[in-house]
PDB file of N, CA and C in Angstrom:
ATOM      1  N   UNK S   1      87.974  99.804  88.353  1.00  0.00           N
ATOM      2  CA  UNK S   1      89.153 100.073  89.154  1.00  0.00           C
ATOM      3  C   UNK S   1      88.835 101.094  90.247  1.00  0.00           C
ATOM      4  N   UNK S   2      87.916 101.985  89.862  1.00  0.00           N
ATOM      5  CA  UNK S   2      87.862 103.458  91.036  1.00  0.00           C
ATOM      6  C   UNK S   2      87.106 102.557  92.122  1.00  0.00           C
ATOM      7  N   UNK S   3      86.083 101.244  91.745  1.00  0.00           N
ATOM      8  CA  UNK S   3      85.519 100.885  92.863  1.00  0.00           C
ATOM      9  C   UNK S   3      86.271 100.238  93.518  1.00  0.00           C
ATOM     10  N   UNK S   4      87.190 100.142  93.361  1.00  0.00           N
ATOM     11  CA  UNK S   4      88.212  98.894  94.550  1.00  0.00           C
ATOM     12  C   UNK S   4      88.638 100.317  95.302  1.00  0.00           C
ATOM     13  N   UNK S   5      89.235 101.294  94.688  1.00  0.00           N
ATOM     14  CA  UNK S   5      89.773 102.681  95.638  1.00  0.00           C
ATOM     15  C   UNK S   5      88.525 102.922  96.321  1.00  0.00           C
ATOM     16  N   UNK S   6      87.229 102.915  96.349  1.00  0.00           N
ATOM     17  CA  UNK S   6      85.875 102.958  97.052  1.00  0.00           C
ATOM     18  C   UNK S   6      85.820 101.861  98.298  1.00  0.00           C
ATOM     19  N   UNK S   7      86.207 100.849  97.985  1.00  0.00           N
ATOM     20  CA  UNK S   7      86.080  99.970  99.291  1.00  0.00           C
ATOM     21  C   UNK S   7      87.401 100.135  99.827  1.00  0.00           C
ATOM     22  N   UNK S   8      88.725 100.363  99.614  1.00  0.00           N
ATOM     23  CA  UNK S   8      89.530 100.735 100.057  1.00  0.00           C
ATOM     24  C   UNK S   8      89.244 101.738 101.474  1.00  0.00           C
ATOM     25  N   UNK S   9      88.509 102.790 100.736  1.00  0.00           N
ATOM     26  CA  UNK S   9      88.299 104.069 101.392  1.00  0.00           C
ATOM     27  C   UNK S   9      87.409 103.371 102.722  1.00  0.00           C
ATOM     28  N   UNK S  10      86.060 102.617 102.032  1.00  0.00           N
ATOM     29  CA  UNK S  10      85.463 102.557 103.141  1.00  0.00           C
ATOM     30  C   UNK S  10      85.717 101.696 104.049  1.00  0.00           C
ATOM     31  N   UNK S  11      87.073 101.161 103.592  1.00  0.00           N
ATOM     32  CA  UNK S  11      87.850 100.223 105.188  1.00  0.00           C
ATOM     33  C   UNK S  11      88.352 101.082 105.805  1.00  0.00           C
ATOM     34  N   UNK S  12      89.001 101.879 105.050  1.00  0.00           N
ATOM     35  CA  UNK S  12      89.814 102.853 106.401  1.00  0.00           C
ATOM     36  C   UNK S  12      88.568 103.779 106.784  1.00  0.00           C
ATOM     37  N   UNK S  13      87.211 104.000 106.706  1.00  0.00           N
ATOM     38  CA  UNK S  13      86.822 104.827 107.401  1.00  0.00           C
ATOM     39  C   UNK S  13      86.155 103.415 108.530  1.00  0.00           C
ATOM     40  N   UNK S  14      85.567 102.415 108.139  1.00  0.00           N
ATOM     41  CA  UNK S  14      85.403 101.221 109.122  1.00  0.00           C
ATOM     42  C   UNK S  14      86.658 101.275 110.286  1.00  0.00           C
ATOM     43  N   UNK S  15      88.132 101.720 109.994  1.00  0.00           N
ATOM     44  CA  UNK S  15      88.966 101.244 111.008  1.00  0.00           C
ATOM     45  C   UNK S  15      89.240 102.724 111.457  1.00  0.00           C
ATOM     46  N   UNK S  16      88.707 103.586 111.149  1.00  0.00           N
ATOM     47  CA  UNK S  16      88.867 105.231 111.762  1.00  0.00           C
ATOM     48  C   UNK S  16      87.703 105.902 111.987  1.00  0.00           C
ATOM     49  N   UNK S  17      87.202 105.592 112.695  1.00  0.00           N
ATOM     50  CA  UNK S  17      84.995 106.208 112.915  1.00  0.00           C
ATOM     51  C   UNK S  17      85.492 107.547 113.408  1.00  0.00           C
ATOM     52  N   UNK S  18      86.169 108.010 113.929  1.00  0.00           N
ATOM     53  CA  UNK S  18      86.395 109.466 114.780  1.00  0.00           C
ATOM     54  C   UNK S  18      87.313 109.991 113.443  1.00  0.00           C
ATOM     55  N   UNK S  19      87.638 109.798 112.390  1.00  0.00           N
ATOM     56  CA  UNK S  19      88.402 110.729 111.777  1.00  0.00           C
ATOM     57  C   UNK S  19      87.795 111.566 111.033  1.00  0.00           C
ATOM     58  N   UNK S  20      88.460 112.705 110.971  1.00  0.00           N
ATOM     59  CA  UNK S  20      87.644 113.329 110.116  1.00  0.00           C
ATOM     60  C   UNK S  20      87.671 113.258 108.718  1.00  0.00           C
ATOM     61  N   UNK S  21      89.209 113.140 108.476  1.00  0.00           N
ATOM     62  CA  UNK S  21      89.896 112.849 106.813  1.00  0.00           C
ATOM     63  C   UNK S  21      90.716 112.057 107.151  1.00  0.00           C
ATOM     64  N   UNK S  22      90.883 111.230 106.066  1.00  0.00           N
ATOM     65  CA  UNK S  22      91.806 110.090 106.133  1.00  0.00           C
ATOM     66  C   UNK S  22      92.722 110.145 104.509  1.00  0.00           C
ATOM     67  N   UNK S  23      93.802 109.974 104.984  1.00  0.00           N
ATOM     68  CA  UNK S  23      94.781 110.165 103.572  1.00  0.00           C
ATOM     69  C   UNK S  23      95.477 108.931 103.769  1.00  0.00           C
ATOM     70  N   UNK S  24      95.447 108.429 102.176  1.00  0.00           N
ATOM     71  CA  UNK S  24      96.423 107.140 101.924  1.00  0.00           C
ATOM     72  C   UNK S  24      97.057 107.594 100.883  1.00  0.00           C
ATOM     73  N   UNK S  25      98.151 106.449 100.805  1.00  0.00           N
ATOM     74  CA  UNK S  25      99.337 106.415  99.331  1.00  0.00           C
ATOM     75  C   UNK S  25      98.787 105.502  98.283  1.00  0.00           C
ATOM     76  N   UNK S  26      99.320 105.576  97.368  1.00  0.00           N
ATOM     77  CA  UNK S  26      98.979 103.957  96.307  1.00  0.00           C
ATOM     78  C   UNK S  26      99.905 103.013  97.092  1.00  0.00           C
ATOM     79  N   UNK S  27     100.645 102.670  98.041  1.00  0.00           N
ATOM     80  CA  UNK S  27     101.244 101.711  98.349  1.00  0.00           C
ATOM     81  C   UNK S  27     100.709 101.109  99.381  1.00  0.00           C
ATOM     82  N   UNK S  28      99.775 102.347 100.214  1.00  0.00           N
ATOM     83  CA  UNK S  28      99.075 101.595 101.365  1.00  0.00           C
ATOM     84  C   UNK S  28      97.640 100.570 100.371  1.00  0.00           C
ATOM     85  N   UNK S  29      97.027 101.545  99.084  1.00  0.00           N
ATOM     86  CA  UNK S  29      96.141 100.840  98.401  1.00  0.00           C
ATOM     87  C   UNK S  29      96.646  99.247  97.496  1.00  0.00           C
ATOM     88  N   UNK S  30      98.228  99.256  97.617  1.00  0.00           N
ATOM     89  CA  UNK S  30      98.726  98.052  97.135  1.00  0.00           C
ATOM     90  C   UNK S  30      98.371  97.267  97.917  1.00  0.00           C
ATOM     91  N   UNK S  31      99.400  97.113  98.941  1.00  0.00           N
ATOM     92  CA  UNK S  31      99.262  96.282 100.157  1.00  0.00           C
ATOM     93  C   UNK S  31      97.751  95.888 100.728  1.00  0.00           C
ATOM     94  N   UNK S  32      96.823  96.702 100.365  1.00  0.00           N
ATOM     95  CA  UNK S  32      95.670  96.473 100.554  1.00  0.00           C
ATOM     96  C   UNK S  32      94.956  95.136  99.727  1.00  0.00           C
ATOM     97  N   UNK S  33      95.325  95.531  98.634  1.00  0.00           N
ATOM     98  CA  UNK S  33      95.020  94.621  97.237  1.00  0.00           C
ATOM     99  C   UNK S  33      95.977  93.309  97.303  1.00  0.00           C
ATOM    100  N   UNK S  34      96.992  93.416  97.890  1.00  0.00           N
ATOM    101  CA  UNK S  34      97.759  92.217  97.861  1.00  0.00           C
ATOM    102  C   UNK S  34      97.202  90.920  99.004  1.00  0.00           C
ATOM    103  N   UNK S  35      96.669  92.120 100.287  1.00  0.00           N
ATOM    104  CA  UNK S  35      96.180  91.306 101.323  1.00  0.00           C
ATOM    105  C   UNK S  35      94.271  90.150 100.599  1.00  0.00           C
ATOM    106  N   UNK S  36      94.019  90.622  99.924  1.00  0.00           N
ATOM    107  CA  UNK S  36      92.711  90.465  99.113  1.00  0.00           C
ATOM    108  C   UNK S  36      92.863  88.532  98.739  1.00  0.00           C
ATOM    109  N   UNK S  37      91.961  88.144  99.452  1.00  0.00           N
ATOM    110  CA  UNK S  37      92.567  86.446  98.978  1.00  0.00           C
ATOM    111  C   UNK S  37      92.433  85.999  97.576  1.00  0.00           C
ATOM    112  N   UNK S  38      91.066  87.190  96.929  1.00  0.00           N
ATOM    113  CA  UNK S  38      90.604  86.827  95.705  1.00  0.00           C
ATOM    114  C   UNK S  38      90.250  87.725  94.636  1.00  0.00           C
ATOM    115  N   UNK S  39      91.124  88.343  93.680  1.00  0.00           N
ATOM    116  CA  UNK S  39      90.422  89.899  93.165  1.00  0.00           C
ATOM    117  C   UNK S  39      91.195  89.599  91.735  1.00  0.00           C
ATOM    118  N   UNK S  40      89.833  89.813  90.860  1.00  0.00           N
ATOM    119  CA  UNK S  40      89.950  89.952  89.583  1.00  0.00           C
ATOM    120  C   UNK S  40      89.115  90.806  88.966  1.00  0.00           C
ATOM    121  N   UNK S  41      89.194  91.198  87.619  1.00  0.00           N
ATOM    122  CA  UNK S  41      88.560  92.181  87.240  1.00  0.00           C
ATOM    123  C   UNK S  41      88.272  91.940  85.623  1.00  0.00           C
ATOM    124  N   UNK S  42      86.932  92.003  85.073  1.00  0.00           N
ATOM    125  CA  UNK S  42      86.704  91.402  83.929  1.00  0.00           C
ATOM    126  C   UNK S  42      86.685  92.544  82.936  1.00  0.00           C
ATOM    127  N   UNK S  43      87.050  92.396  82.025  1.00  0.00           N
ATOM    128  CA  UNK S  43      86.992  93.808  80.809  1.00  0.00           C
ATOM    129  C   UNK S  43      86.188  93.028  79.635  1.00  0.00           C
ATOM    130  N   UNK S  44      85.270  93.821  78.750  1.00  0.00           N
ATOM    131  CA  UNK S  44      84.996  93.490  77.998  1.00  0.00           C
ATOM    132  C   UNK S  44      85.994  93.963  76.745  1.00  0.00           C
ATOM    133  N   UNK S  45      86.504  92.889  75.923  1.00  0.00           N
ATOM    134  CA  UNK S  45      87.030  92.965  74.419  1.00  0.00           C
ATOM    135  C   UNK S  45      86.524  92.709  73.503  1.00  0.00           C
ATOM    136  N   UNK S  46      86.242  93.798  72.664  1.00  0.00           N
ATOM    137  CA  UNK S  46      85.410  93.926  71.559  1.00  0.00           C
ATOM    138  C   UNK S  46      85.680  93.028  70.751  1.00  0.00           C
ATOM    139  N   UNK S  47      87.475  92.880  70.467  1.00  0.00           N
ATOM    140  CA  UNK S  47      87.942  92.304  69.597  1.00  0.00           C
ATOM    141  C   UNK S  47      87.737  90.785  69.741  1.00  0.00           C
ATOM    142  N   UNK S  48      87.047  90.170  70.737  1.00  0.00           N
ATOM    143  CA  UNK S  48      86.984  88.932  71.263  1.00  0.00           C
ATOM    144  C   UNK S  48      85.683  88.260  71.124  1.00  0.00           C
ATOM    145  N   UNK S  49      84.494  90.127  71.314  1.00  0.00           N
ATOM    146  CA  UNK S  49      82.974  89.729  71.608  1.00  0.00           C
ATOM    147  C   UNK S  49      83.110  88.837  73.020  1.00  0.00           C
ATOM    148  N   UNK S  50      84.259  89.078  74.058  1.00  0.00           N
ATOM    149  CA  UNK S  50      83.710  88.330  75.082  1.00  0.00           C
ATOM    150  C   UNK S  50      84.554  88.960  76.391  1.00  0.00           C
ATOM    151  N   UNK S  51      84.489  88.905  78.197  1.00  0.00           N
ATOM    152  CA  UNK S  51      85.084  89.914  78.885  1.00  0.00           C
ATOM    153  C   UNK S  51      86.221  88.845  79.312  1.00  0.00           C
ATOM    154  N   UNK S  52      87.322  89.947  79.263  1.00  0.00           N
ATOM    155  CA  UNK S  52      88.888  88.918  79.399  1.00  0.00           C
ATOM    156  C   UNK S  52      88.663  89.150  80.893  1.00  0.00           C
ATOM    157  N   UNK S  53      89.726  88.391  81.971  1.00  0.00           N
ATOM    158  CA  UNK S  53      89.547  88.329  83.193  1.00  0.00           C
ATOM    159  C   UNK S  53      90.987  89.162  83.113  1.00  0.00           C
ATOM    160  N   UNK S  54      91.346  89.833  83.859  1.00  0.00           N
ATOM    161  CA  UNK S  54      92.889  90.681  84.623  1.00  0.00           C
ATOM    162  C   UNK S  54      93.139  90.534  85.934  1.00  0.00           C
ATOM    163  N   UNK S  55      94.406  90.280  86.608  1.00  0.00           N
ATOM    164  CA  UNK S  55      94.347  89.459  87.559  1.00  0.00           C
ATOM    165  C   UNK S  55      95.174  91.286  88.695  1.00  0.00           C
ATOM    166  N   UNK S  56      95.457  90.557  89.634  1.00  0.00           N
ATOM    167  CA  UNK S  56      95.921  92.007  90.732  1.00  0.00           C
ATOM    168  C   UNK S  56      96.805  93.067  90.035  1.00  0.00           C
ATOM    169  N   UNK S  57      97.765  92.329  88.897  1.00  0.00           N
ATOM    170  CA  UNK S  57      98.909  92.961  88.739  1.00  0.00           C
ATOM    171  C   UNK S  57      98.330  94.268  88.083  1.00  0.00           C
ATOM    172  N   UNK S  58      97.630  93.549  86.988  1.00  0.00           N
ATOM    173  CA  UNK S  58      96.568  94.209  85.892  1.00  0.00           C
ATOM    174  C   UNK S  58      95.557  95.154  86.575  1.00  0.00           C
ATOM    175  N   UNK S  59      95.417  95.103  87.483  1.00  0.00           N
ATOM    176  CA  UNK S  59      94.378  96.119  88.145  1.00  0.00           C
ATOM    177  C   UNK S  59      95.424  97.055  89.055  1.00  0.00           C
ATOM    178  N   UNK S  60      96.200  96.864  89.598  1.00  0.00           N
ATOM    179  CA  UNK S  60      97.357  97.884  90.215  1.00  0.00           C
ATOM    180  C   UNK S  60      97.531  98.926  88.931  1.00  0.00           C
ATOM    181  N   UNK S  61      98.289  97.979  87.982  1.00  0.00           N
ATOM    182  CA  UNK S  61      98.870  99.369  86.969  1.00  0.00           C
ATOM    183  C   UNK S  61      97.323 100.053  86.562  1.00  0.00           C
ATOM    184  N   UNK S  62      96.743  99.584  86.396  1.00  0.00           N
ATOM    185  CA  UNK S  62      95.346 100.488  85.765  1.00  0.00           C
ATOM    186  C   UNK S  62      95.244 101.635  86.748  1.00  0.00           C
ATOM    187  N   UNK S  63      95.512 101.205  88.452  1.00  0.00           N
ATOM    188  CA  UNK S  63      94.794 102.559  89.853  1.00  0.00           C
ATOM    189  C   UNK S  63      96.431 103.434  89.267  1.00  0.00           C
ATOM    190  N   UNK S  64      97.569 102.616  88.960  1.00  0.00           N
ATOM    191  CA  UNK S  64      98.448 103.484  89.142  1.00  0.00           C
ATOM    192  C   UNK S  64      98.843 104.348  88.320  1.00  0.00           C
ATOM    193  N   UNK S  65      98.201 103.950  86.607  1.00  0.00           N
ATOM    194  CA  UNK S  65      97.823 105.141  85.585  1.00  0.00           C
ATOM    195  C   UNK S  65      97.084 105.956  85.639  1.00  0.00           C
ATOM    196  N   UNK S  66      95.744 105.547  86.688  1.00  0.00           N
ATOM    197  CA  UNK S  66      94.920 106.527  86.784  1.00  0.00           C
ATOM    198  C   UNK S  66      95.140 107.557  87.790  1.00  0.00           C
TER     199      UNK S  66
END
C-alpha cells in the first residue's frame, strides 16, 4: 500500500519539477487511484497457503487506516 502513496508522490513531483514541497490529501490520493485503469493488490493468506487478490476499494481503506 505505502508503494502506491510512492508513485502517487512521484507523479506529483513529475507534474511540479520547480516545487519544492508538495502536499496532498487522501482524497487527492483517491481520485488518483480511481483514475488508475488497472490496480490490484495481492496479499498472501496463510490460512489459504495462497495470495488473495484486493481490488481499489480494499487498498483505499488499507492507505486510509494507515
Amino acid at each position: 500500500v505505502s508503494g502506491i502513496c510512492k508513485i502517487f508522490e512521484e507523479h506529483l513531483k513529475k507534474l511540479n519539477p520547480n516545487s519544492a514541497s508538495i502536499t496532498y490529501d487522501v482524497q487527492n490520493l483517491f481520485e488518483f487511484i480511481d483514475r488508475l485503469a488497472d490496480l490490484s493488490c495481492l496479499v498472501w493468506e496463510n490460512a489459504l497457503k495462497a495470495y488473495a487478490p484486493h481490488n481499489k476499494d480494499w487498498i483505499k481503506e488499507q492507505i486510509y487506516t494507515l
